[in-house]
mmCIF file of C-alpha atoms and ligand atoms in Angstrom:
data_model
loop_
_atom_site.group_PDB
_atom_site.id
_atom_site.type_symbol
_atom_site.label_atom_id
_atom_site.label_comp_id
_atom_site.label_asym_id
_atom_site.label_seq_id
_atom_site.Cartn_x
_atom_site.Cartn_y
_atom_site.Cartn_z
ATOM 1 C CA MET O 1345 137.749 103.949 88.367
ATOM 2 C CA ASP O 1346 139.043 103.367 91.864
ATOM 3 C CA LYS O 1347 137.180 104.628 94.927
ATOM 4 C CA TYR O 1348 139.489 107.523 95.570
ATOM 5 C CA GLU O 1349 139.024 108.812 92.015
ATOM 6 C CA GLY O 1350 135.159 108.509 92.489
ATOM 7 C CA ILE O 1351 135.342 110.588 95.684
ATOM 8 C CA SER O 1352 137.500 113.369 94.009
ATOM 9 C CA TYR O 1353 134.667 113.902 91.401
ATOM 10 C CA SER O 1354 131.805 113.438 93.823
ATOM 11 C CA ASN O 1355 131.424 117.164 94.848
ATOM 12 C CA VAL O 1356 130.826 118.032 91.150
ATOM 13 C CA GLY O 1357 128.121 115.405 90.912
ATOM 14 C CA VAL O 1358 126.365 116.765 94.000
ATOM 15 C CA LYS O 1359 126.454 120.322 92.593
ATOM 16 C CA VAL O 1360 125.282 119.290 89.126
ATOM 17 C CA ARG O 1361 122.430 117.191 90.426
ATOM 18 C CA LEU O 1362 121.415 119.772 92.990
ATOM 19 C CA SER O 1363 121.259 122.346 90.226
ATOM 20 C CA ARG O 1364 118.555 120.278 88.528
ATOM 21 C CA ILE O 1365 116.464 120.440 91.655
ATOM 22 C CA LEU O 1366 117.042 123.992 93.165
ATOM 23 C CA LYS O 1367 116.493 127.052 90.961
ATOM 24 C CA ASN O 1368 118.034 130.191 92.560
ATOM 25 C CA ASN O 1369 118.135 128.196 95.832
ATOM 26 C CA ARG O 1370 114.348 127.695 95.792
ATOM 27 C CA VAL O 1371 112.463 124.435 95.332
ATOM 28 C CA VAL O 1372 109.048 122.849 95.463
ATOM 29 C CA ILE O 1373 109.190 119.176 96.117
ATOM 30 C CA PHE O 1374 106.127 116.943 95.962
ATOM 31 C CA ALA O 1375 106.606 114.458 98.777
ATOM 32 C CA PHE O 1376 104.687 111.303 97.951
ATOM 33 C CA ASP O 1377 105.610 108.408 100.258
ATOM 34 C CA HIS O 1378 102.369 108.364 102.277
ATOM 35 C CA GLY O 1379 101.257 105.130 100.923
ATOM 36 C CA LEU O 1380 103.774 103.543 103.262
ATOM 37 C CA GLU O 1381 104.069 106.236 105.900
ATOM 38 C CA HIS O 1382 100.450 106.738 106.559
ATOM 39 C CA GLY O 1383 98.473 104.014 104.533
ATOM 40 C CA PRO O 1384 95.358 104.210 102.543
ATOM 41 C CA SER O 1385 93.526 106.500 104.934
ATOM 42 C CA ASP O 1386 95.517 109.382 103.541
ATOM 43 C CA PHE O 1387 93.836 109.071 100.167
ATOM 44 C CA GLN O 1388 90.349 109.903 99.103
ATOM 45 C CA GLU O 1389 88.712 107.136 97.078
ATOM 46 C CA ASP O 1390 89.379 109.008 93.744
ATOM 47 C CA ARG O 1391 93.114 109.302 94.670
ATOM 48 C CA TYR O 1392 94.189 105.652 94.977
ATOM 49 C CA LEU O 1393 95.975 105.731 91.556
ATOM 50 C CA ALA O 1394 99.390 107.283 92.152
ATOM 51 C CA LYS O 1395 99.935 107.794 88.441
ATOM 52 C CA THR O 1396 96.865 110.065 88.157
ATOM 53 C CA ILE O 1397 98.211 112.266 91.123
ATOM 54 C CA LEU O 1398 101.758 112.291 89.714
ATOM 55 C CA GLU O 1399 100.610 113.263 86.189
ATOM 56 C CA LYS O 1400 98.695 116.358 87.473
ATOM 57 C CA VAL O 1401 101.685 117.348 89.882
ATOM 58 C CA THR O 1402 104.131 116.886 86.984
ATOM 59 C CA ARG O 1403 101.885 118.776 84.429
ATOM 60 C CA ALA O 1404 101.631 121.731 86.943
ATOM 61 C CA GLY O 1405 105.340 122.037 86.884
ATOM 62 C CA VAL O 1406 106.577 120.999 90.200
ATOM 63 C CA ASP O 1407 110.466 120.954 90.554
ATOM 64 C CA ALA O 1408 111.018 117.548 91.994
ATOM 65 C CA ILE O 1409 109.018 114.564 93.226
ATOM 66 C CA MET O 1410 110.171 112.491 96.206
ATOM 67 C CA LEU O 1411 109.185 108.721 95.979
ATOM 68 C CA LEU O 1412 110.168 105.495 97.523
ATOM 69 C CA PRO O 1413 111.971 103.154 95.108
ATOM 70 C CA GLY O 1414 109.098 100.914 94.406
ATOM 71 C CA MET O 1415 106.813 103.742 93.539
ATOM 72 C CA ALA O 1416 109.537 105.346 91.362
ATOM 73 C CA ARG O 1417 109.718 102.019 89.501
ATOM 74 C CA LEU O 1418 105.908 101.816 89.004
ATOM 75 C CA THR O 1419 105.431 105.362 87.742
ATOM 76 C CA HIS O 1420 108.519 106.208 85.741
ATOM 77 C CA ASP O 1421 106.609 106.602 82.437
ATOM 78 C CA ILE O 1422 104.789 109.557 84.054
ATOM 79 C CA TRP O 1423 107.715 111.597 85.331
ATOM 80 C CA ALA O 1424 110.692 110.600 83.403
ATOM 81 C CA ASN O 1425 112.317 113.560 81.653
ATOM 82 C CA ARG O 1426 109.683 115.891 83.002
ATOM 83 C CA VAL O 1427 110.680 116.431 86.717
ATOM 84 C CA SER O 1428 113.530 115.690 88.966
ATOM 85 C CA LEU O 1429 113.385 112.531 91.037
ATOM 86 C CA ILE O 1430 114.380 112.250 94.713
ATOM 87 C CA VAL O 1431 114.401 108.662 95.878
ATOM 88 C CA LYS O 1432 113.659 108.312 99.538
ATOM 89 C CA LEU O 1433 115.652 105.483 101.033
ATOM 90 C CA THR O 1434 114.121 105.036 104.501
ATOM 91 C CA GLY O 1435 110.585 104.442 105.618
ATOM 92 C CA LYS O 1436 108.222 102.913 107.979
ATOM 93 C CA SER O 1437 104.553 101.879 108.151
ATOM 94 C CA ASP O 1438 102.084 103.421 110.570
ATOM 95 C CA ILE O 1439 100.861 99.996 111.631
ATOM 96 C CA ARG O 1440 104.123 98.886 113.276
ATOM 97 C CA PRO O 1441 104.002 98.579 117.105
ATOM 98 C CA PRO O 1442 103.836 102.102 118.712
ATOM 99 C CA ASP O 1443 107.255 101.641 120.551
ATOM 100 C CA LYS O 1444 108.835 101.296 117.085
ATOM 101 C CA HIS O 1445 107.387 104.482 115.581
ATOM 102 C CA TYR O 1446 110.361 106.530 116.041
ATOM 103 C CA LEU O 1447 112.537 104.425 113.739
ATOM 104 C CA GLN O 1448 112.679 104.347 109.965
ATOM 105 C CA SER O 1449 114.031 101.385 108.205
ATOM 106 C CA VAL O 1450 116.418 101.469 105.295
ATOM 107 C CA LEU O 1451 114.588 100.210 102.255
ATOM 108 C CA GLY O 1452 116.900 101.074 99.269
ATOM 109 C CA THR O 1453 120.383 101.918 98.258
ATOM 110 C CA VAL O 1454 122.052 104.806 96.436
ATOM 111 C CA GLU O 1455 122.951 102.459 93.567
ATOM 112 C CA GLY O 1456 119.377 101.412 93.265
ATOM 113 C CA ALA O 1457 118.283 105.109 93.207
ATOM 114 C CA ILE O 1458 120.832 105.636 90.333
ATOM 115 C CA SER O 1459 119.365 102.783 88.456
ATOM 116 C CA LEU O 1460 116.023 104.569 88.756
ATOM 117 C CA GLY O 1461 117.418 107.743 87.324
ATOM 118 C CA ALA O 1462 117.465 109.738 90.572
ATOM 119 C CA ASP O 1463 118.818 113.265 90.909
ATOM 120 C CA ALA O 1464 119.026 112.951 94.654
ATOM 121 C CA VAL O 1465 118.368 110.615 97.585
ATOM 122 C CA ALA O 1466 116.600 111.322 100.869
ATOM 123 C CA ALA O 1467 116.637 109.725 104.387
ATOM 124 C CA THR O 1468 114.898 110.566 107.629
ATOM 125 C CA VAL O 1469 116.578 110.973 111.036
ATOM 126 C CA TYR O 1470 114.294 111.266 113.981
ATOM 127 C CA TRP O 1471 116.506 113.345 116.270
ATOM 128 C CA GLY O 1472 115.898 112.537 119.900
ATOM 129 C CA SER O 1473 114.499 109.149 119.292
ATOM 130 C CA ASP O 1474 115.289 106.144 121.301
ATOM 131 C CA TYR O 1475 116.579 104.852 118.014
ATOM 132 C CA GLU O 1476 118.730 107.791 117.187
ATOM 133 C CA ASN O 1477 121.838 105.583 117.216
ATOM 134 C CA GLU O 1478 120.508 103.274 114.592
ATOM 135 C CA MET O 1479 119.180 106.154 112.433
ATOM 136 C CA ILE O 1480 122.534 107.919 112.586
ATOM 137 C CA SER O 1481 124.334 104.692 111.526
ATOM 138 C CA SER O 1482 121.854 104.265 108.602
ATOM 139 C CA TRP O 1483 122.392 107.907 107.658
ATOM 140 C CA TYR O 1484 126.066 107.448 107.572
ATOM 141 C CA GLU O 1485 125.939 104.508 105.370
ATOM 142 C CA ILE O 1486 123.756 106.330 102.966
ATOM 143 C CA LYS O 1487 125.933 109.330 103.165
ATOM 144 C CA GLU O 1488 129.112 107.483 102.378
ATOM 145 C CA SER O 1489 127.553 105.914 99.279
ATOM 146 C CA ALA O 1490 125.983 109.188 98.225
ATOM 147 C CA ASN O 1491 129.322 110.890 98.615
ATOM 148 C CA TYR O 1492 131.027 108.260 96.426
ATOM 149 C CA TYR O 1493 128.530 108.824 93.662
ATOM 150 C CA GLY O 1494 128.123 112.503 93.832
ATOM 151 C CA MET O 1495 124.559 112.172 94.886
ATOM 152 C CA PRO O 1496 122.876 114.951 96.908
ATOM 153 C CA LEU O 1497 121.302 113.675 100.135
ATOM 154 C CA LEU O 1498 118.365 115.376 101.682
ATOM 155 C CA GLN O 1499 117.662 114.920 105.244
ATOM 156 C CA LEU O 1500 114.197 114.667 106.660
ATOM 157 C CA ALA O 1501 115.362 116.172 110.039
ATOM 158 C CA TYR O 1502 112.442 115.350 112.207
ATOM 159 C CA PRO O 1503 112.916 115.811 116.029
ATOM 160 C CA ARG O 1504 110.826 113.044 117.664
ATOM 161 C CA GLY O 1505 111.119 111.082 120.874
ATOM 162 C CA SER O 1506 110.121 110.500 124.365
ATOM 163 C CA THR O 1507 111.911 113.713 125.602
ATOM 164 C CA ILE O 1508 110.352 115.934 122.992
ATOM 165 C CA LYS O 1509 107.128 117.451 124.133
ATOM 166 C CA ASN O 1510 106.576 119.827 121.173
ATOM 167 C CA ARG O 1511 108.255 118.821 117.891
ATOM 168 C CA TYR O 1512 107.441 122.273 116.450
ATOM 169 C CA ASP O 1513 109.219 124.186 119.244
ATOM 170 C CA PRO O 1514 111.685 126.453 117.521
ATOM 171 C CA GLN O 1515 114.674 125.401 119.707
ATOM 172 C CA ILE O 1516 113.818 121.684 118.962
ATOM 173 C CA VAL O 1517 113.474 122.329 115.151
ATOM 174 C CA MET O 1518 116.648 124.442 115.249
ATOM 175 C CA TYR O 1519 118.451 121.586 116.925
ATOM 176 C CA GLY O 1520 117.238 119.155 114.223
ATOM 177 C CA ALA O 1521 118.394 121.604 111.417
ATOM 178 C CA ARG O 1522 121.730 122.045 112.898
ATOM 179 C CA ALA O 1523 122.168 118.397 113.380
ATOM 180 C CA ALA O 1524 121.266 117.812 109.793
ATOM 181 C CA ALA O 1525 123.922 120.288 108.710
ATOM 182 C CA GLU O 1526 126.532 118.775 111.067
ATOM 183 C CA THR O 1527 125.796 115.299 109.672
ATOM 184 C CA GLY O 1528 126.355 116.408 106.014
ATOM 185 C CA ALA O 1529 122.898 117.001 104.573
ATOM 186 C CA ASP O 1530 122.848 118.764 101.238
ATOM 187 C CA LEU O 1531 119.186 119.767 101.655
ATOM 188 C CA ILE O 1532 117.081 119.801 104.890
ATOM 189 C CA LYS O 1533 113.504 119.151 105.259
ATOM 190 C CA THR O 1534 112.004 120.035 108.641
ATOM 191 C CA TYR O 1535 108.969 121.280 110.501
ATOM 192 C CA TYR O 1536 107.530 124.796 110.085
ATOM 193 C CA THR O 1537 107.777 126.494 113.481
ATOM 194 C CA GLY O 1538 104.660 128.722 113.073
ATOM 195 C CA ASN O 1539 106.199 131.981 112.020
ATOM 196 C CA LYS O 1540 108.836 133.630 110.013
ATOM 197 C CA GLU O 1541 110.836 134.984 113.031
ATOM 198 C CA THR O 1542 111.539 131.633 114.474
ATOM 199 C CA PHE O 1543 111.959 129.900 111.067
ATOM 200 C CA SER O 1544 114.628 132.411 110.084
ATOM 201 C CA LYS O 1545 116.635 131.033 113.164
ATOM 202 C CA VAL O 1546 116.080 127.468 111.856
ATOM 203 C CA VAL O 1547 117.477 128.634 108.473
ATOM 204 C CA GLU O 1548 120.343 130.408 110.191
ATOM 205 C CA MET O 1549 121.186 127.305 112.270
ATOM 206 C CA ALA O 1550 121.531 125.260 109.076
ATOM 207 C CA GLN O 1551 124.612 127.190 108.092
ATOM 208 C CA GLY O 1552 123.641 127.834 104.471
ATOM 209 C CA ILE O 1553 122.356 124.329 103.708
ATOM 210 C CA PRO O 1554 119.088 125.004 101.968
ATOM 211 C CA VAL O 1555 115.999 124.378 104.299
ATOM 212 C CA VAL O 1556 112.506 123.389 103.068
ATOM 213 C CA MET O 1557 109.410 123.266 105.219
ATOM 214 C CA SER O 1558 107.717 119.857 105.620
ATOM 215 C CA GLY O 1559 104.058 120.334 104.524
ATOM 216 C CA GLY O 1560 102.150 118.747 107.355
ATOM 217 C CA ALA O 1561 98.440 118.024 107.867
ATOM 218 C CA VAL O 1562 95.963 119.667 105.534
ATOM 219 C CA ARG O 1563 95.225 123.188 106.402
ATOM 220 C CA GLU O 1564 91.561 124.253 106.522
ATOM 221 C CA LYS O 1565 91.939 126.712 103.737
ATOM 222 C CA PRO O 1566 94.529 126.606 100.943
ATOM 223 C CA ILE O 1567 95.518 130.177 101.665
ATOM 224 C CA GLU O 1568 96.588 129.200 105.162
ATOM 225 C CA PHE O 1569 99.153 126.809 103.686
ATOM 226 C CA LEU O 1570 100.278 129.470 101.196
ATOM 227 C CA GLU O 1571 100.868 131.828 104.150
ATOM 228 C CA ASP O 1572 103.078 129.328 105.785
ATOM 229 C CA VAL O 1573 105.128 128.743 102.584
ATOM 230 C CA TYR O 1574 105.301 132.544 102.211
ATOM 231 C CA ASN O 1575 106.617 133.017 105.749
ATOM 232 C CA VAL O 1576 109.243 130.269 105.058
ATOM 233 C CA ILE O 1577 110.440 132.210 102.009
ATOM 234 C CA LEU O 1578 110.538 135.439 103.948
ATOM 235 C CA ALA O 1579 112.597 133.723 106.546
ATOM 236 C CA GLY O 1580 115.191 132.704 103.970
ATOM 237 C CA GLY O 1581 113.994 129.248 103.576
ATOM 238 C CA SER O 1582 114.303 127.615 100.167
ATOM 239 C CA GLY O 1583 110.723 126.294 99.626
ATOM 240 C CA VAL O 1584 108.581 123.299 100.736
ATOM 241 C CA ALA O 1585 108.342 119.604 100.391
ATOM 242 C CA VAL O 1586 104.574 119.037 100.352
ATOM 243 C CA GLY O 1587 102.332 115.938 100.206
ATOM 244 C CA ARG O 1588 98.900 116.136 101.740
ATOM 245 C CA ASN O 1589 98.136 119.807 101.059
ATOM 246 C CA VAL O 1590 98.563 119.126 97.428
ATOM 247 C CA PHE O 1591 97.280 115.547 96.756
ATOM 248 C CA ARG O 1592 94.287 115.937 99.026
ATOM 249 C CA SER O 1593 93.305 119.334 97.379
ATOM 250 C CA ASN O 1594 90.220 119.674 95.269
ATOM 251 C CA ASN O 1595 92.473 121.339 92.698
ATOM 252 C CA ILE O 1596 95.875 119.481 92.635
ATOM 253 C CA GLU O 1597 97.283 121.376 89.598
ATOM 254 C CA GLY O 1598 96.029 124.777 90.925
ATOM 255 C CA MET O 1599 97.522 124.191 94.403
ATOM 256 C CA VAL O 1600 100.971 123.244 92.951
ATOM 257 C CA LYS O 1601 100.809 126.322 90.685
ATOM 258 C CA ALA O 1602 99.989 128.487 93.684
ATOM 259 C CA VAL O 1603 102.815 127.198 95.744
ATOM 260 C CA MET O 1604 105.141 127.597 92.808
ATOM 261 C CA LYS O 1605 104.146 131.340 92.553
ATOM 262 C CA VAL O 1606 105.005 131.879 96.199
ATOM 263 C CA VAL O 1607 108.358 129.987 96.110
ATOM 264 C CA HIS O 1608 109.633 131.044 92.743
ATOM 265 C CA ASP O 1609 107.904 134.241 91.960
ATOM 266 C CA ASN O 1610 107.725 135.843 95.326
ATOM 267 C CA LYS O 1611 103.956 136.192 95.011
ATOM 268 C CA THR O 1612 101.902 136.909 98.119
ATOM 269 C CA PRO O 1613 99.445 134.221 99.270
ATOM 270 C CA GLU O 1614 96.520 136.487 98.065
ATOM 271 C CA GLU O 1615 97.980 136.678 94.563
ATOM 272 C CA ALA O 1616 98.978 132.994 94.531
ATOM 273 C CA VAL O 1617 95.645 131.661 95.591
ATOM 274 C CA LYS O 1618 94.107 132.926 92.395
ATOM 275 C CA GLU O 1619 95.727 129.863 90.732
ATOM 276 C CA LEU O 1620 93.102 127.753 92.533
ATOM 277 C CA GLU O 1621 90.244 129.877 90.956
ATOM 278 C CA LYS O 1622 91.356 129.184 87.357
HETATM 279 P P1 FBP V 97 102.998 116.101 103.999
HETATM 280 O O1 FBP V 97 103.182 117.449 103.295
HETATM 281 O O2 FBP V 97 101.933 115.324 103.713
HETATM 282 O O3 FBP V 97 103.225 116.325 105.647
HETATM 283 O O4 FBP V 97 104.359 115.231 103.533
HETATM 284 C C1 FBP V 97 105.579 115.486 104.115
HETATM 285 C C2 FBP V 97 106.112 114.163 104.874
HETATM 286 O O5 FBP V 97 107.299 114.359 105.364
HETATM 287 C C3 FBP V 97 106.066 112.913 103.965
HETATM 288 O O6 FBP V 97 107.234 112.809 103.200
HETATM 289 C C4 FBP V 97 105.894 111.849 104.944
HETATM 290 O O7 FBP V 97 105.198 110.678 104.487
HETATM 291 C C5 FBP V 97 104.927 112.514 105.886
HETATM 292 O O8 FBP V 97 105.134 113.944 105.869
HETATM 293 C C6 FBP V 97 105.295 112.073 107.256
HETATM 294 O O9 FBP V 97 104.105 112.236 108.160
HETATM 295 P P2 FBP V 97 104.237 112.191 109.689
HETATM 296 O O10 FBP V 97 104.431 113.542 110.102
HETATM 297 O O11 FBP V 97 102.911 111.589 109.992
HETATM 298 O O12 FBP V 97 105.322 111.188 110.002
#
């Protein structure tokens, strides 16, 4: 097949693969790249084994898991044929020098993700970073390749940089969401702005590209996290990509099920939190 022919079919591939991830435009993604992004301090001592966590999350019925290529390779026997896979192609460690924190490196290819069985790929862009130019270049290389193979591309649209005082500022998050739509994202993951009114503007700014909330640090009470997710849904958002609020929970499966109730069944946080009591 020549390249042109591949491109002519690629939109179909994006649609087909996205339909495996989004149900009625809603999705719960388990984001699990923290071993690189944050390091061991993110994991309680009984959470070091990634397979154990992935088994629980998969069993609870999450829609998709987002892993770095190496972790996808190491855990495929757990998730294969049970849950959609999003391979994240950029990353950084938390121990690199502080002046390089607003840059992610490319650590995989779309072809590599295909060989792992991926349904989508993901890449971060730190909008506003001193390294924005490099990150846009990397994004476009991944985007070109994803287009060619009909692979959906999720953008972690994270505004971060020396000029950004508050990365949760609605105007700043709206900027990131719009920039993600402008640069061809098929799915956008970004910060929660703190309430449904402002998040609805973020959704609007994304021009119909589905927007999911990035989980963030662990909330004091599970119901607080469910309230955030509920507001995202009320705002027209498509769901959540959550890591720590699930894998650090005392009840990993219950938490996934509770989040699924809010996202897919329109349950209130008060109703959904009962999943944690079972
Ligand atoms: P969390 O739900 O734990 O916040 O995970 C979402 C995520 O985007 C991960 O994919 C990533 O590792 C992490 O947050 C980034 O964290 P930080 O905000 O410290 O860069």
